[in-house]
Amino acid sequence: QVDLVESGGGLVQAGNSLSLSCTSSGRTLGRYHMGWFRQAPGKEREFVASSNRIGGNVYRTTYSDFAKGRFAISRHNAENTVMLEMHSPTLEDTGVYYCAASSSPLGEALPDVDYWGQGTQVTVAS
Protein backbone atom coordinates (compact mmCIF):
# COMPACT_ATOMS: atom_id res chain seq x y z
CA GLN A 1 0.00 0.00 0.00
CA VAL A 2 1.01 3.62 -0.44
CA ASP A 3 2.73 5.03 2.65
CA LEU A 4 3.06 8.66 1.58
CA VAL A 5 0.69 10.63 -0.63
CA GLU A 6 1.42 14.04 -2.14
CA SER A 7 -1.15 16.49 -3.40
CA GLY A 8 -1.35 20.10 -4.55
CA GLY A 9 0.67 19.91 -7.74
CA GLY A 10 -0.48 21.25 -11.06
CA LEU A 11 -0.02 24.13 -13.46
CA VAL A 12 0.96 27.43 -11.88
CA GLN A 13 1.86 30.78 -13.38
CA ALA A 14 5.37 32.02 -12.67
CA GLY A 15 5.35 34.26 -9.64
CA ASN A 16 2.23 32.76 -8.10
CA SER A 17 2.42 30.65 -4.96
CA LEU A 18 1.35 27.06 -4.46
CA SER A 19 1.45 24.56 -1.65
CA LEU A 20 2.16 20.85 -1.71
CA SER A 21 0.91 18.46 0.96
CA CYS A 22 2.18 15.10 2.14
CA THR A 23 0.10 12.78 4.28
CA SER A 24 0.16 9.17 5.37
CA SER A 25 -2.47 6.76 6.61
CA GLY A 26 0.07 4.18 7.69
CA ARG A 27 2.75 6.21 9.44
CA THR A 28 2.97 8.96 12.01
CA LEU A 29 5.03 11.56 10.17
CA GLY A 30 6.01 13.39 13.33
CA ARG A 31 8.25 10.45 14.21
CA TYR A 32 10.28 10.68 11.00
CA HIS A 33 12.82 12.92 9.38
CA MET A 34 10.85 14.39 6.48
CA GLY A 35 11.92 15.91 3.21
CA TRP A 36 10.97 17.06 -0.24
CA PHE A 37 12.87 16.14 -3.39
CA ARG A 38 12.21 16.94 -7.03
CA GLN A 39 13.15 15.60 -10.44
CA ALA A 40 13.08 17.39 -13.77
CA PRO A 41 13.07 15.52 -17.11
CA GLY A 42 16.53 14.20 -17.91
CA LYS A 43 17.84 15.16 -14.48
CA GLU A 44 18.62 13.29 -11.29
CA ARG A 45 16.36 13.61 -8.32
CA GLU A 46 17.55 16.49 -6.14
CA PHE A 47 17.05 17.65 -2.59
CA VAL A 48 14.69 20.56 -1.96
CA ALA A 49 14.04 20.86 1.76
CA SER A 50 13.94 18.82 4.94
CA SER A 51 12.53 18.90 8.43
CA ASN A 52 14.71 16.63 10.53
CA ARG A 53 13.64 15.44 13.93
CA ILE A 54 16.00 16.42 16.72
CA GLY A 55 13.87 14.88 19.45
CA GLY A 56 10.28 14.87 20.57
CA ASN A 57 8.43 17.56 18.66
CA VAL A 58 11.56 19.61 17.93
CA TYR A 59 12.70 19.78 14.30
CA ARG A 60 15.49 21.40 12.32
CA THR A 61 14.81 22.69 8.81
CA THR A 62 17.30 22.66 5.97
CA TYR A 63 16.98 24.07 2.44
CA SER A 64 18.84 23.70 -0.80
CA ASP A 65 20.36 26.92 -2.12
CA PHE A 66 17.70 27.35 -4.79
CA ALA A 67 14.93 26.94 -2.22
CA LYS A 68 16.24 29.30 0.46
CA GLY A 69 14.08 32.38 0.80
CA ARG A 70 11.42 31.03 -1.56
CA PHE A 71 10.22 27.66 -0.29
CA ALA A 72 9.09 26.72 3.20
CA ILE A 73 8.65 23.28 4.72
CA SER A 74 6.30 22.96 7.67
CA ARG A 75 4.73 20.29 9.83
CA HIS A 76 1.17 19.97 11.04
CA ASN A 77 1.46 16.96 13.29
CA ALA A 78 -2.12 17.04 14.53
CA GLU A 79 -3.15 16.54 10.90
CA ASN A 80 -0.27 14.17 10.14
CA THR A 81 0.75 16.46 7.30
CA VAL A 82 3.96 17.97 5.95
CA MET A 83 3.70 20.97 3.63
CA LEU A 84 5.95 22.60 1.07
CA GLU A 85 5.06 26.19 0.27
CA MET A 86 6.49 27.45 -2.99
CA HIS A 87 6.72 31.21 -3.46
CA SER A 88 7.87 33.09 -6.56
CA PRO A 89 8.27 29.91 -8.63
CA THR A 90 10.07 30.06 -11.96
CA LEU A 91 10.22 27.77 -14.98
CA GLU A 92 13.25 26.08 -13.42
CA ASP A 93 11.06 24.84 -10.58
CA THR A 94 9.12 22.57 -12.93
CA GLY A 95 9.35 18.90 -12.06
CA VAL A 96 7.92 16.01 -10.12
CA TYR A 97 8.02 16.68 -6.40
CA TYR A 98 8.37 13.77 -3.99
CA CYS A 99 7.69 13.54 -0.29
CA ALA A 100 10.15 11.43 1.68
CA ALA A 101 10.38 9.92 5.14
CA SER A 102 13.40 8.38 6.80
CA SER A 103 14.79 7.15 10.08
CA SER A 104 17.98 9.04 9.16
CA PRO A 105 18.33 12.82 8.62
CA LEU A 106 17.69 14.09 5.09
CA GLY A 107 19.58 16.82 3.29
CA GLU A 108 21.74 17.83 0.35
CA ALA A 109 24.22 15.04 1.04
CA LEU A 110 21.82 12.84 2.97
CA PRO A 111 19.65 11.05 0.39
CA ASP A 112 19.00 7.77 2.23
CA VAL A 113 15.22 7.76 2.03
CA ASP A 114 13.26 4.92 3.57
CA TYR A 115 9.83 5.78 2.16
CA TRP A 116 8.82 7.72 -0.95
CA GLY A 117 5.55 9.21 -2.04
CA GLN A 118 4.32 8.69 -5.60
CA GLY A 119 5.21 12.24 -6.63
CA THR A 120 3.14 15.17 -7.80
CA GLN A 121 3.79 17.13 -10.99
CA VAL A 122 4.46 20.86 -10.72
CA THR A 123 4.53 22.79 -13.98
CA VAL A 124 5.43 26.48 -13.92
CA ALA A 125 4.24 28.52 -16.88
CA SER A 126 5.56 31.91 -17.96
Coordinates of C-alpha atoms in Angstrom, one line a residue:
Q1 CA 0.0 0.0 0.0
V2 CA 1.0 3.6 -0.4
D3 CA 2.7 5.0 2.6
L4 CA 3.1 8.7 1.6
V5 CA 0.7 10.6 -0.6
E6 CA 1.4 14.0 -2.1
S7 CA -1.2 16.5 -3.4
G8 CA -1.3 20.1 -4.6
G9 CA 0.7 19.9 -7.7
G10 CA -0.5 21.2 -11.1
L11 CA 0.0 24.1 -13.5
V12 CA 1.0 27.4 -11.9
Q13 CA 1.9 30.8 -13.4
A14 CA 5.4 32.0 -12.7
G15 CA 5.4 34.3 -9.6
N16 CA 2.2 32.8 -8.1
S17 CA 2.4 30.7 -5.0
L18 CA 1.3 27.1 -4.5
S19 CA 1.5 24.6 -1.6
L20 CA 2.2 20.9 -1.7
S21 CA 0.9 18.5 1.0
C22 CA 2.2 15.1 2.1
T23 CA 0.1 12.8 4.3
S24 CA 0.2 9.2 5.4
S25 CA -2.5 6.8 6.6
G26 CA 0.1 4.2 7.7
R27 CA 2.8 6.2 9.4
T28 CA 3.0 9.0 12.0
L29 CA 5.0 11.6 10.2
G30 CA 6.0 13.4 13.3
R31 CA 8.2 10.4 14.2
Y32 CA 10.3 10.7 11.0
H33 CA 12.8 12.9 9.4
M34 CA 10.8 14.4 6.5
G35 CA 11.9 15.9 3.2
W36 CA 11.0 17.1 -0.2
F37 CA 12.9 16.1 -3.4
R38 CA 12.2 16.9 -7.0
Q39 CA 13.1 15.6 -10.4
A40 CA 13.1 17.4 -13.8
P41 CA 13.1 15.5 -17.1
G42 CA 16.5 14.2 -17.9
K43 CA 17.8 15.2 -14.5
E44 CA 18.6 13.3 -11.3
R45 CA 16.4 13.6 -8.3
E46 CA 17.6 16.5 -6.1
F47 CA 17.0 17.7 -2.6
V48 CA 14.7 20.6 -2.0
A49 CA 14.0 20.9 1.8
S50 CA 13.9 18.8 4.9
S51 CA 12.5 18.9 8.4
N52 CA 14.7 16.6 10.5
R53 CA 13.6 15.4 13.9
I54 CA 16.0 16.4 16.7
G55 CA 13.9 14.9 19.4
G56 CA 10.3 14.9 20.6
N57 CA 8.4 17.6 18.7
V58 CA 11.6 19.6 17.9
Y59 CA 12.7 19.8 14.3
R60 CA 15.5 21.4 12.3
T61 CA 14.8 22.7 8.8
T62 CA 17.3 22.7 6.0
Y63 CA 17.0 24.1 2.4
S64 CA 18.8 23.7 -0.8
D65 CA 20.4 26.9 -2.1
F66 CA 17.7 27.3 -4.8
A67 CA 14.9 26.9 -2.2
K68 CA 16.2 29.3 0.5
G69 CA 14.1 32.4 0.8
R70 CA 11.4 31.0 -1.6
F71 CA 10.2 27.7 -0.3
A72 CA 9.1 26.7 3.2
I73 CA 8.6 23.3 4.7
S74 CA 6.3 23.0 7.7
R75 CA 4.7 20.3 9.8
H76 CA 1.2 20.0 11.0
N77 CA 1.5 17.0 13.3
A78 CA -2.1 17.0 14.5
E79 CA -3.2 16.5 10.9
N80 CA -0.3 14.2 10.1
T81 CA 0.7 16.5 7.3
V82 CA 4.0 18.0 5.9
M83 CA 3.7 21.0 3.6
L84 CA 5.9 22.6 1.1
E85 CA 5.1 26.2 0.3
M86 CA 6.5 27.4 -3.0
H87 CA 6.7 31.2 -3.5
S88 CA 7.9 33.1 -6.6
P89 CA 8.3 29.9 -8.6
T90 CA 10.1 30.1 -12.0
L91 CA 10.2 27.8 -15.0
E92 CA 13.3 26.1 -13.4
D93 CA 11.1 24.8 -10.6
T94 CA 9.1 22.6 -12.9
G95 CA 9.4 18.9 -12.1
V96 CA 7.9 16.0 -10.1
Y97 CA 8.0 16.7 -6.4
Y98 CA 8.4 13.8 -4.0
C99 CA 7.7 13.5 -0.3
A100 CA 10.1 11.4 1.7
A101 CA 10.4 9.9 5.1
S102 CA 13.4 8.4 6.8
S103 CA 14.8 7.2 10.1
S104 CA 18.0 9.0 9.2
P105 CA 18.3 12.8 8.6
L106 CA 17.7 14.1 5.1
G107 CA 19.6 16.8 3.3
E108 CA 21.7 17.8 0.3
A109 CA 24.2 15.0 1.0
L110 CA 21.8 12.8 3.0
P111 CA 19.6 11.0 0.4
D112 CA 19.0 7.8 2.2
V113 CA 15.2 7.8 2.0
D114 CA 13.3 4.9 3.6
Y115 CA 9.8 5.8 2.2
W116 CA 8.8 7.7 -0.9
G117 CA 5.5 9.2 -2.0
Q118 CA 4.3 8.7 -5.6
G119 CA 5.2 12.2 -6.6
T120 CA 3.1 15.2 -7.8
Q121 CA 3.8 17.1 -11.0
V122 CA 4.5 20.9 -10.7
T123 CA 4.5 22.8 -14.0
V124 CA 5.4 26.5 -13.9
A125 CA 4.2 28.5 -16.9
S126 CA 5.6 31.9 -18.0

